[in-house]
Short mmCIF file of C-alpha atoms in Angstrom, two decimals:
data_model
loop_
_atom_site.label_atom_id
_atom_site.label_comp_id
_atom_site.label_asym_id
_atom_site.label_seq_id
_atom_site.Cartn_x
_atom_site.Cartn_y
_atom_site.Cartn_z
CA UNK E 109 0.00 0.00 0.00
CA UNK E 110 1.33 3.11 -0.67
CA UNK E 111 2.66 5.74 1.81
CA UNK E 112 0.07 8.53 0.38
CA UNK E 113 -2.93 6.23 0.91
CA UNK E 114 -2.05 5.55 4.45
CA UNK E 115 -1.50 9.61 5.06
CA UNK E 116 -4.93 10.24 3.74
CA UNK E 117 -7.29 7.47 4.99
CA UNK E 118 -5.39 7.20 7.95
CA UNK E 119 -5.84 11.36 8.96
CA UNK E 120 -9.84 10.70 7.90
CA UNK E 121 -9.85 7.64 9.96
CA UNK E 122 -8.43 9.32 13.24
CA UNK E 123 -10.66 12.60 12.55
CA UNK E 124 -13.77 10.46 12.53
CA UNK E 125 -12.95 9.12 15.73
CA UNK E 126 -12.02 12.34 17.73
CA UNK E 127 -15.74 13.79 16.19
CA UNK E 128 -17.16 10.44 17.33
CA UNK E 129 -15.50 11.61 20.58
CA UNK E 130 -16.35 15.47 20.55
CA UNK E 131 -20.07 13.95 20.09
CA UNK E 132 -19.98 11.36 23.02
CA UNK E 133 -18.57 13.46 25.70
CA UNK E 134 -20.33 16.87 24.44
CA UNK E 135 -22.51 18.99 27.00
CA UNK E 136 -26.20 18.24 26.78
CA UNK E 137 -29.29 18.88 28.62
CA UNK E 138 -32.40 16.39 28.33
CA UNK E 139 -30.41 14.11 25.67
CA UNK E 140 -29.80 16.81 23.67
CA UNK E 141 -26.54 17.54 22.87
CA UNK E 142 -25.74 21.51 23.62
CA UNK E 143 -22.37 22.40 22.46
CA UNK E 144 -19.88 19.70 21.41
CA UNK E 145 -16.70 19.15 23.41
CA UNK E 146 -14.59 21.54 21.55
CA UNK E 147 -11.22 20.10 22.47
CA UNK E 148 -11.99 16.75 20.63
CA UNK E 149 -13.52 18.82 17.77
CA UNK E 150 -10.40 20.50 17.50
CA UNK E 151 -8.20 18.01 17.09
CA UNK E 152 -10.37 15.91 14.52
CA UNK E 153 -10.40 19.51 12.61
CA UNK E 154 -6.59 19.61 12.96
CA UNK E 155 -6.00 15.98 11.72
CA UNK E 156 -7.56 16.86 8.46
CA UNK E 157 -6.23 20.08 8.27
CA UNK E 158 -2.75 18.93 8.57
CA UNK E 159 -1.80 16.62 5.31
CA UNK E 160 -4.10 18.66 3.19
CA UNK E 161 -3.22 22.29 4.04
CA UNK E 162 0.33 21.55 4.32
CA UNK E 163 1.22 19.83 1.38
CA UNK E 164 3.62 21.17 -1.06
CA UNK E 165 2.38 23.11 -4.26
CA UNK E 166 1.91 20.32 -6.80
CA UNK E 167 0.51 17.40 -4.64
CA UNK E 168 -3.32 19.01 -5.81
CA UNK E 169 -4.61 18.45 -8.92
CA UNK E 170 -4.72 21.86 -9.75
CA UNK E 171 -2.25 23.32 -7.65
CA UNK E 172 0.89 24.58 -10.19
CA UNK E 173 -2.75 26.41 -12.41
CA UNK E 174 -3.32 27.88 -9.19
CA UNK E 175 -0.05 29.20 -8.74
CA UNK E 176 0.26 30.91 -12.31
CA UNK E 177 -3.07 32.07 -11.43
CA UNK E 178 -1.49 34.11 -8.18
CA UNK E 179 1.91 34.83 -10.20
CA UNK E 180 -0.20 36.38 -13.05
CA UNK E 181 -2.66 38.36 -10.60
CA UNK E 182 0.38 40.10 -8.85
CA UNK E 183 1.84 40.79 -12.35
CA UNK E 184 -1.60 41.75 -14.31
CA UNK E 185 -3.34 43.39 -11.28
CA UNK E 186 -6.77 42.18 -10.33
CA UNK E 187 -8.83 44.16 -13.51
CA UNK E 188 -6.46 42.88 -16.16
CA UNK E 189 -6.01 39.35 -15.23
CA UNK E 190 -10.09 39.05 -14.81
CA UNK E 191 -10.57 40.55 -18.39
CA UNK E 192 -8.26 38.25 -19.59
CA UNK E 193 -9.01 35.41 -18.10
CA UNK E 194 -12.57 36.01 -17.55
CA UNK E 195 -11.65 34.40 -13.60
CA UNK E 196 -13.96 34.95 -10.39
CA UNK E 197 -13.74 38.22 -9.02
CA UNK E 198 -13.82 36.94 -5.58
CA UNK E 199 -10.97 34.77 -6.11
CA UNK E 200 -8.73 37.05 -8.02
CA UNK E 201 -8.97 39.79 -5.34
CA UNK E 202 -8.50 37.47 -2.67
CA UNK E 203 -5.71 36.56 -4.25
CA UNK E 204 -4.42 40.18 -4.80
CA UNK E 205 -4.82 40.67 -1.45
CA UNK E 206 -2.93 37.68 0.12
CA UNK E 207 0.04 39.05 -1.95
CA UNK E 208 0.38 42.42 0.01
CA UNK E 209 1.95 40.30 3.02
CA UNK E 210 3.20 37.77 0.69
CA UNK E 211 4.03 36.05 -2.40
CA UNK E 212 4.09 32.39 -0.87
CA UNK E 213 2.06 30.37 -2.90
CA UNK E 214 1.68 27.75 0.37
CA UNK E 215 0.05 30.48 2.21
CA UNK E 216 -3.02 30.37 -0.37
CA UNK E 217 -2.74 26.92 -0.35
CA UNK E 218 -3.31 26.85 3.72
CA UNK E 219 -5.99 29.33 3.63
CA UNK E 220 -8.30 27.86 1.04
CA UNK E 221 -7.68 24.69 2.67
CA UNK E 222 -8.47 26.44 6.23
CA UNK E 223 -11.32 28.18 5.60
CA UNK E 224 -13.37 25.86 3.60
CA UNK E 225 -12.69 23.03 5.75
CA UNK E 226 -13.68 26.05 9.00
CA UNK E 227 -17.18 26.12 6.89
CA UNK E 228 -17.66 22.70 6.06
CA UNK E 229 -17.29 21.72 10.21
CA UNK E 230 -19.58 24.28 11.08
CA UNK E 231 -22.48 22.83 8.57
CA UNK E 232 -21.71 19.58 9.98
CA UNK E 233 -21.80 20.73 13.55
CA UNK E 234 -25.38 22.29 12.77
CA UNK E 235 -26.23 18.56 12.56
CA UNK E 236 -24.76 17.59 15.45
CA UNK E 237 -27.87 16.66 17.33
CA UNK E 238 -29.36 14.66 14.55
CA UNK E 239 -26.76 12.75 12.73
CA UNK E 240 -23.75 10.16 13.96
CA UNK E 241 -20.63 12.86 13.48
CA UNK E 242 -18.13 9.56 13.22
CA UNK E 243 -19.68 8.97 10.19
CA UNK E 244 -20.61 12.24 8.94
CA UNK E 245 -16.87 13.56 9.04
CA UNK E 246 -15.72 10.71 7.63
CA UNK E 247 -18.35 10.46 4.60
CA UNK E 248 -16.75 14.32 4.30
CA UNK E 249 -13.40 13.26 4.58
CA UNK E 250 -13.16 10.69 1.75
CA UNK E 251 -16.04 11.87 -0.72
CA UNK E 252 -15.34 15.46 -1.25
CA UNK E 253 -12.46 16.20 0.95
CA UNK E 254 -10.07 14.33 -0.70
CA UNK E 255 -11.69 14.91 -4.01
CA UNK E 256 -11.33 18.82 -3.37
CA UNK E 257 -7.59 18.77 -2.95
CA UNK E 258 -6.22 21.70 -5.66
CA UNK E 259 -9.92 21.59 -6.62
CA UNK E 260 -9.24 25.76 -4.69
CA UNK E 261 -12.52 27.53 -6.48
CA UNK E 262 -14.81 25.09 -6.02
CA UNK E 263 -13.69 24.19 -2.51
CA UNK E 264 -14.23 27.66 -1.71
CA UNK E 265 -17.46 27.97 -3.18
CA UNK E 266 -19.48 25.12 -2.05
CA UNK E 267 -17.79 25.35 1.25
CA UNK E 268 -19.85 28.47 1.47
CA UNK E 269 -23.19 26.98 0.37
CA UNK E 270 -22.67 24.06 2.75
CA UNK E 271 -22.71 26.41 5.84
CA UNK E 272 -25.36 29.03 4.30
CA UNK E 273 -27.90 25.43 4.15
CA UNK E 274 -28.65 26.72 7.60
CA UNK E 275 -30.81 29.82 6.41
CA UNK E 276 -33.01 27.81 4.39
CA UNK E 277 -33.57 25.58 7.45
CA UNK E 278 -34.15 28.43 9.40
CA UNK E 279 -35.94 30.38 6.53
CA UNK E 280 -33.26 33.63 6.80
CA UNK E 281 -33.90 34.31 2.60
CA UNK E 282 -31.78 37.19 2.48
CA UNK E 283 -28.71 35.55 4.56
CA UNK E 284 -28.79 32.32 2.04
CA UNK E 285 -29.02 34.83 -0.88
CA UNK E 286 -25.94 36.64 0.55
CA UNK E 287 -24.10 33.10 0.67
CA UNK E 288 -25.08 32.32 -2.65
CA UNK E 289 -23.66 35.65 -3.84
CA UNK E 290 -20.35 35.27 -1.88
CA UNK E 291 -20.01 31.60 -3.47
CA UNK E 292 -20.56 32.97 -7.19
CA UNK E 293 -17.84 34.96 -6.38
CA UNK E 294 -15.22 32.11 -6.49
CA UNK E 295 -17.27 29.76 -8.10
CA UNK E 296 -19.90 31.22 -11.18
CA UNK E 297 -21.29 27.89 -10.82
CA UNK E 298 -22.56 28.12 -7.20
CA UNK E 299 -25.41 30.33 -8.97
CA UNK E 300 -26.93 27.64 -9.56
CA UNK E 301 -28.05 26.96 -5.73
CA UNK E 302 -30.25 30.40 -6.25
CA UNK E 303 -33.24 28.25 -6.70
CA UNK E 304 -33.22 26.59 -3.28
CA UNK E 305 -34.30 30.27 -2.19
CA UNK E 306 -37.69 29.38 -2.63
CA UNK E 307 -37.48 26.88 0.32
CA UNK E 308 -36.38 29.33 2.59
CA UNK E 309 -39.48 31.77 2.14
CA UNK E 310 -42.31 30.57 4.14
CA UNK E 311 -43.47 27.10 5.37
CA UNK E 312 -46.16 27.06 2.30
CA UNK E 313 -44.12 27.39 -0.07
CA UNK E 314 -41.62 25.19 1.24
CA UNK E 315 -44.34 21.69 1.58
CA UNK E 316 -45.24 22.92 -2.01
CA UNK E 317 -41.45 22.96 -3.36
CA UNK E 318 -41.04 19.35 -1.32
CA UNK E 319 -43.11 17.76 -3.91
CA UNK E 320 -42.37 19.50 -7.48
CA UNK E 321 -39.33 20.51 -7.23
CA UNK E 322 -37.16 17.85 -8.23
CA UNK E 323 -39.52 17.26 -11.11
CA UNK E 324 -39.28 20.68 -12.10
CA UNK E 325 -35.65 20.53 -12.42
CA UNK E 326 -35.73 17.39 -14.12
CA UNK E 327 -38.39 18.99 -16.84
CA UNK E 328 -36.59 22.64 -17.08
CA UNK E 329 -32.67 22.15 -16.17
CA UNK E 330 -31.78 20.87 -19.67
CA UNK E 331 -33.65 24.21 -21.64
CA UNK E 332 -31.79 26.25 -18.90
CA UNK E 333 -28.40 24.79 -20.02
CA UNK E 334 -28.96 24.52 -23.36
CA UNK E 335 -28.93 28.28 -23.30
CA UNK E 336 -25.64 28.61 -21.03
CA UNK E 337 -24.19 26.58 -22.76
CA UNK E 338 -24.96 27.88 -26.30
CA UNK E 339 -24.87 31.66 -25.90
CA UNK E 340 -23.65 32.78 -22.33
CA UNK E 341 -20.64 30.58 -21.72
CA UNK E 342 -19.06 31.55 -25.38
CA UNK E 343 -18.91 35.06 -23.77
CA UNK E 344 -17.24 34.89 -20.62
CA UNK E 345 -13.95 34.48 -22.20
CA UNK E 346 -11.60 31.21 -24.02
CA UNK E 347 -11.37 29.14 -20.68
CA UNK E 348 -14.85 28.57 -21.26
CA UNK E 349 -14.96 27.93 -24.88
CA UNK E 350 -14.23 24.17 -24.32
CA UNK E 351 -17.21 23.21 -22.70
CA UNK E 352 -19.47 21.53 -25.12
CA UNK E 353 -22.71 20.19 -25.14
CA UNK E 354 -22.78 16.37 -25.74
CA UNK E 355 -19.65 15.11 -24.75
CA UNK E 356 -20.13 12.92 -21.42
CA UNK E 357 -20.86 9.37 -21.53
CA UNK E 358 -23.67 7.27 -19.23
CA UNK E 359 -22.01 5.17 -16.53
CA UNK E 360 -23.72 3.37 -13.55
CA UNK E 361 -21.96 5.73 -11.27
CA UNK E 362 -24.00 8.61 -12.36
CA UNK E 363 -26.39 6.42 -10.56
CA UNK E 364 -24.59 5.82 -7.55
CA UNK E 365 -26.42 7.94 -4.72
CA UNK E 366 -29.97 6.40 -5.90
CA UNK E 367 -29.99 3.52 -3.12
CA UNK E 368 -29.05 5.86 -0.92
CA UNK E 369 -32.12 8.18 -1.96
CA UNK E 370 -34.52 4.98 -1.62
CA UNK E 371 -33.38 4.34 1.50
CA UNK E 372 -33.61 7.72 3.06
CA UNK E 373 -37.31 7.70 1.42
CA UNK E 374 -38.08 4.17 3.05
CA UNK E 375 -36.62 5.55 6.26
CA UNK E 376 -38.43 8.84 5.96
CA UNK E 377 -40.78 9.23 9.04
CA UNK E 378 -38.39 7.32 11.45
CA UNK E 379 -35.41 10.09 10.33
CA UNK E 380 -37.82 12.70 10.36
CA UNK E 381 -38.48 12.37 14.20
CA UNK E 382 -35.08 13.20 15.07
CA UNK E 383 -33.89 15.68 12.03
CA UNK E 384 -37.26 17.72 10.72
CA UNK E 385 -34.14 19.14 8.27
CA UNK E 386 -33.88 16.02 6.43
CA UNK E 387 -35.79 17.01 3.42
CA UNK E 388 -33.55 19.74 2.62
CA UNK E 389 -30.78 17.25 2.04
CA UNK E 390 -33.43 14.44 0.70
CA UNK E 391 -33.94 17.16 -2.19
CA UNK E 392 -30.45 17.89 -2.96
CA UNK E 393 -29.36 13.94 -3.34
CA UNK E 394 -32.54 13.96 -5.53
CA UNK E 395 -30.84 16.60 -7.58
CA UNK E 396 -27.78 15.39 -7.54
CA UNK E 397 -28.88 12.09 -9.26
CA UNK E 398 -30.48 14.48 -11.89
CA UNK E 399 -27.07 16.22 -12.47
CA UNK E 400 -25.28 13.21 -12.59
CA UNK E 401 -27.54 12.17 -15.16
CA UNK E 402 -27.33 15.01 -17.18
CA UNK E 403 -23.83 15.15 -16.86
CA UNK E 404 -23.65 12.86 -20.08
CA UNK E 405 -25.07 15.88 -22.54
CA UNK E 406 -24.06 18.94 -20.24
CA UNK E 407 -20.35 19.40 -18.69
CA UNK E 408 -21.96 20.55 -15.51
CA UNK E 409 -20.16 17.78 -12.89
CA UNK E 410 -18.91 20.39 -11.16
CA UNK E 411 -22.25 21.60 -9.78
CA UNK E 412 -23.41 18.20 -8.95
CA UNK E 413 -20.37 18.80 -5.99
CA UNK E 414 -22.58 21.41 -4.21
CA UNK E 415 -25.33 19.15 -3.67
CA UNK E 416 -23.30 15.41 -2.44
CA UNK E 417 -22.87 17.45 0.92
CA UNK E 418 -26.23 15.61 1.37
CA UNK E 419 -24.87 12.91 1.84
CA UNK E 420 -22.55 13.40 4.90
CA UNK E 421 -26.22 14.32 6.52
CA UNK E 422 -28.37 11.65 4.96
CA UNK E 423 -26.21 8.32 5.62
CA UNK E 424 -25.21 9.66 9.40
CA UNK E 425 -29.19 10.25 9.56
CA UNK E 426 -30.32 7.30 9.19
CA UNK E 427 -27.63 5.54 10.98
CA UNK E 428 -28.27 8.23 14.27
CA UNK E 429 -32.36 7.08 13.84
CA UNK E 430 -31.83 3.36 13.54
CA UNK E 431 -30.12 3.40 16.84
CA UNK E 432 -33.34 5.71 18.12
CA UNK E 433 -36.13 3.47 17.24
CA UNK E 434 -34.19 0.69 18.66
CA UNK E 435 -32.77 -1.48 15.71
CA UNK E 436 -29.06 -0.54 16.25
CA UNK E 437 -28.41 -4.18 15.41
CA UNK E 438 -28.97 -3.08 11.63
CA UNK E 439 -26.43 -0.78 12.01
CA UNK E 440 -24.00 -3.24 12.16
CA UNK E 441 -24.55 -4.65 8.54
CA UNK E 442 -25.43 -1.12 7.43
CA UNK E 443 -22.27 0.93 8.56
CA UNK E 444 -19.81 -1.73 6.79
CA UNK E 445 -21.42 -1.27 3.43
CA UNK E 446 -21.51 2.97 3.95
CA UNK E 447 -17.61 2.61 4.46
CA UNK E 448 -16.91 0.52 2.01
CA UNK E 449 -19.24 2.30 -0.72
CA UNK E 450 -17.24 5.98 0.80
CA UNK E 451 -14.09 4.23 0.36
CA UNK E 452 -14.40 2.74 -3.09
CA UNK E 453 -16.02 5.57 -4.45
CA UNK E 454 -13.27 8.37 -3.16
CA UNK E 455 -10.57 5.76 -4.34
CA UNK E 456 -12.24 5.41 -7.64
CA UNK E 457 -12.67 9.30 -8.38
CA UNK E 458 -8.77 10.41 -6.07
CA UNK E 459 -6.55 7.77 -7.26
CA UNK E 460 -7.14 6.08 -10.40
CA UNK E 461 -7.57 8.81 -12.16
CA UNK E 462 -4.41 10.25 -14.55
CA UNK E 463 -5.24 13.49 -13.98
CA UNK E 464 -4.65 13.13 -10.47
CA UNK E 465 -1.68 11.03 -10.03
CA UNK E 466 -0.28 13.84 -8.67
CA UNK E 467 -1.48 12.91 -4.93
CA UNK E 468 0.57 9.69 -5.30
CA UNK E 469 3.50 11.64 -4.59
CA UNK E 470 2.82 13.64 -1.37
CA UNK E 471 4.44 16.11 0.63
CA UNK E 472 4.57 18.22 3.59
CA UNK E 473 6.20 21.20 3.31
CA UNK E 474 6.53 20.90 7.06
CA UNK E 475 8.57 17.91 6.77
CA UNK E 476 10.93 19.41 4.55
#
C-alpha cells in the first residue's frame, strides 16, 4: 500500500474518531446535545487540516494552475487578469490581497484549505444533534475532501453553500441569498443553488417545493443549459470555450447515490423524528442524481459537488435514527457497506484517475 494512501485514509480515519468523541462526551441537557466538546472537535479539525493544508504546491490536482493564477494576478493586477481570463472576481482579489503580506504560494494553499474546511465543520456541527458525526466527518473526509484537494474555487465555493444550508432551514432568505452571492464569487457555478431560495421563504411554499421541485428541475434544467451553454458561456472568455454540449458518456456511477435516496425515502418518518431538516438534504441527493444524469449531454459535474454534501447528513441520519427506534443491530450490517461504498467511491474518483496522479507523490512542506 502506498505511503500517500495511508496519510490520507489514515488522517480521515483518526478525525472520525475524535468527532465520534467530541459527540460522546459533548454537553447536553435532556439528551440533547448543547455544544460539542470543543477540544476533541479540534483536534479531529486539525487531523484533516494537517496533510491537506500543508502539502507542497503540486501534490493538488490543480495546484501549479493555481499558482500561475497568483503569479499572473500580482503581475496583471486584479482588472487585467479578470478581463483576460474572464476568472472569479472573488478569487482574483483574494488573491491580490494575500500578496500584500506575501508572495508564498503555500500560504493560499493553507488558507483555502483552512477556511473551507472552518465552513464545512460548522455545517456539519449544525447537525450535530441529529446525525452520527463519526460517520458524517468521515463520509466528508473521503467523498469530497479528498476529491477537493487543488480543486481551490470550487472548494471555496461550495464550502460556502454548505454552511449558508442553515438559512433555508431556518428560513433567513436574504442571509442564504448573501451566501449564494459570496459563493458565485469564487465559483460562477454556485449560482446555480439560487433556486433553493424558494425553500427558505415561508413554510407554504416550502411543503409545495417538497413535492415539485425535483420534477421541475428534471423537466426545465436541460432548456436552462442549453442556453448557457450555447450563448452565455461563449462570452465569458476562451477558458470557457471548451465546454461543449454532448460530450459525457452514461455510466452506472452517475447512478450511484440512488440507493441511498430509496433508502432515506423508506426511512423517511423514522429520520424525520429526530432531524425535521432532512428534506432539505433528501432534495439535494434527488438533484444530484439528476445532475449526474445530465452530466452525459451537459459538462456541468462540477455543480453536482454542491449538492453530495447531502450525503454526509443523509447516511449519518439514518444511521443516528436506527439506533433511536431501537434497531441498532442493523447498524452493524449497514455501517460496513456505507464505508466501504465511501471508500471505493473516493478511491475510484482520487486515485485512479491520470489526472490526479499527482497525490501519489505527497508532501509536507513541514517535513521538509
Amino acid at each position: 500500500m502506498n505511503k500517500e494512501i495511508v496519510v490520507y485514509y489514515g488522517s480521515i480515519v483518526l478525525a472520525s474518531l475524535f468527532a465520534g468523541l467530541a459527540q460522546k462526551f459533548a454537553k447536553k441537557e435532556n439528551k440533547k446535545i448543547i455544544k460539542l466538546n470543543r477540544c476533541l472537535w479540534i483536534i479531529s479539525f486539525l487531523l484533516l487540516l494537517l496533510p491537506i493544508g500543508f502539502r507542497t504546491c503540486g501534490v493538488g490536482v490543480d495546484d501549479n494552475n493555481y499558482k500561475l493564477m497568483f503569479d499572473n494576478t500580482i503581475k496583471n493586477g486584479v482588472i487585467k487578469q479578470f478581463l483576460n481570463t474572464g476568472l472569479e472576481p472573488g478569487y482574483l482579489l483574494f488573491n491580490y490581497f494575500i500578496s500584500l503580506f506575501t508572495r508564498n504560494f503555500q500560504v493560499i494553499i493553507f488558507l483555502t484549505t483552512f477556511i473551507p474546511l472552518v465552513l464545512y465543520y460548522k455545517a456539519l456541527e449544525y447537525e450535530k444533534d441529529h446525525i452520527n458525526l463519526f460517520l458524517g466527518v468521515f463520509l466528508f473526509g473521503t467523498l469530497l475532501y479528498l476529491y477537493f484537494c487543488g480543486i481551490i474555487r470550487l472548494f471555496i465555493a461550495s464550502s460556502i453553500i454548505a454552511f449558508g444550508l442553515r438559512y433555508i432551514i431556518e428560513k433567513k432568505t436574504k442571509k442564504y441569498i448573501i451566501c449564494i452571492f459570496i459563493a458565485t464569487l469564487f465559483h460562477y457555478s454556485a449560482f446555480f443553488l439560487l433556486f433553493l431560495t424558494i425553500l427558505s421563504l415561508n413554510k407554504k411554499s416550502q411543503n409545495r417545493s417538497k413535492r415539485w421541485l425535483v420534477p421541475v428541475i428534471t423537466i426545465i434544467l436541460p432548456i436552462v443549459l442549453y442556453i448557457i451553454f450555447s450563448f452565455v458561456l461563449p462570452n465569458l472568455g476562451r477558458r470557457y470555450l471548451n465546454y461543449q454540449i454532448g460530450q459525457g458518456k452514461i455510466s452506472i456511477w452517475d447512478f450511484d447515490k440512488l440507493p441511498i435516496l430509496l433508502m432515506c425515502l423508506i426511512l423517511y418518518n423514522s429520520i424525520k423524528k429526530l432531524n425535521n431538516n432532512i428534506y432539505l438534504y433528501n432534495l439535494l441527493c434527488g438533484i444530484s442524481i439528476v445532475i449526474s444524469i445530465y452530466t452525459i449531454w451537459f459538462p456541468i459535474g462540477r455543480i453536482e459537488w454542491y449538492c453530495n454534501f447531502s450525503i454526509c447528513i443523509i447516511l449519518p441520519s439514518i444511521i443516528r435514527a436506527m439506533k433511536e427506534i431501537k434497531k441498532a443491530e442493523g447498524n452493524l450490517i449497514l455501517l460496513p457497506f456505507i464505508i466501504m461504498y465511501a471508500v471505493i467511491y473516493s478511491y475510484r474518483i482520487t486515485f485512479i484517475q491520470a489526472s490526479r496522479e499527482s497525490m501519489l507523490n505527497y508532501s509536507n512542506f513541514l517535513l521538509k
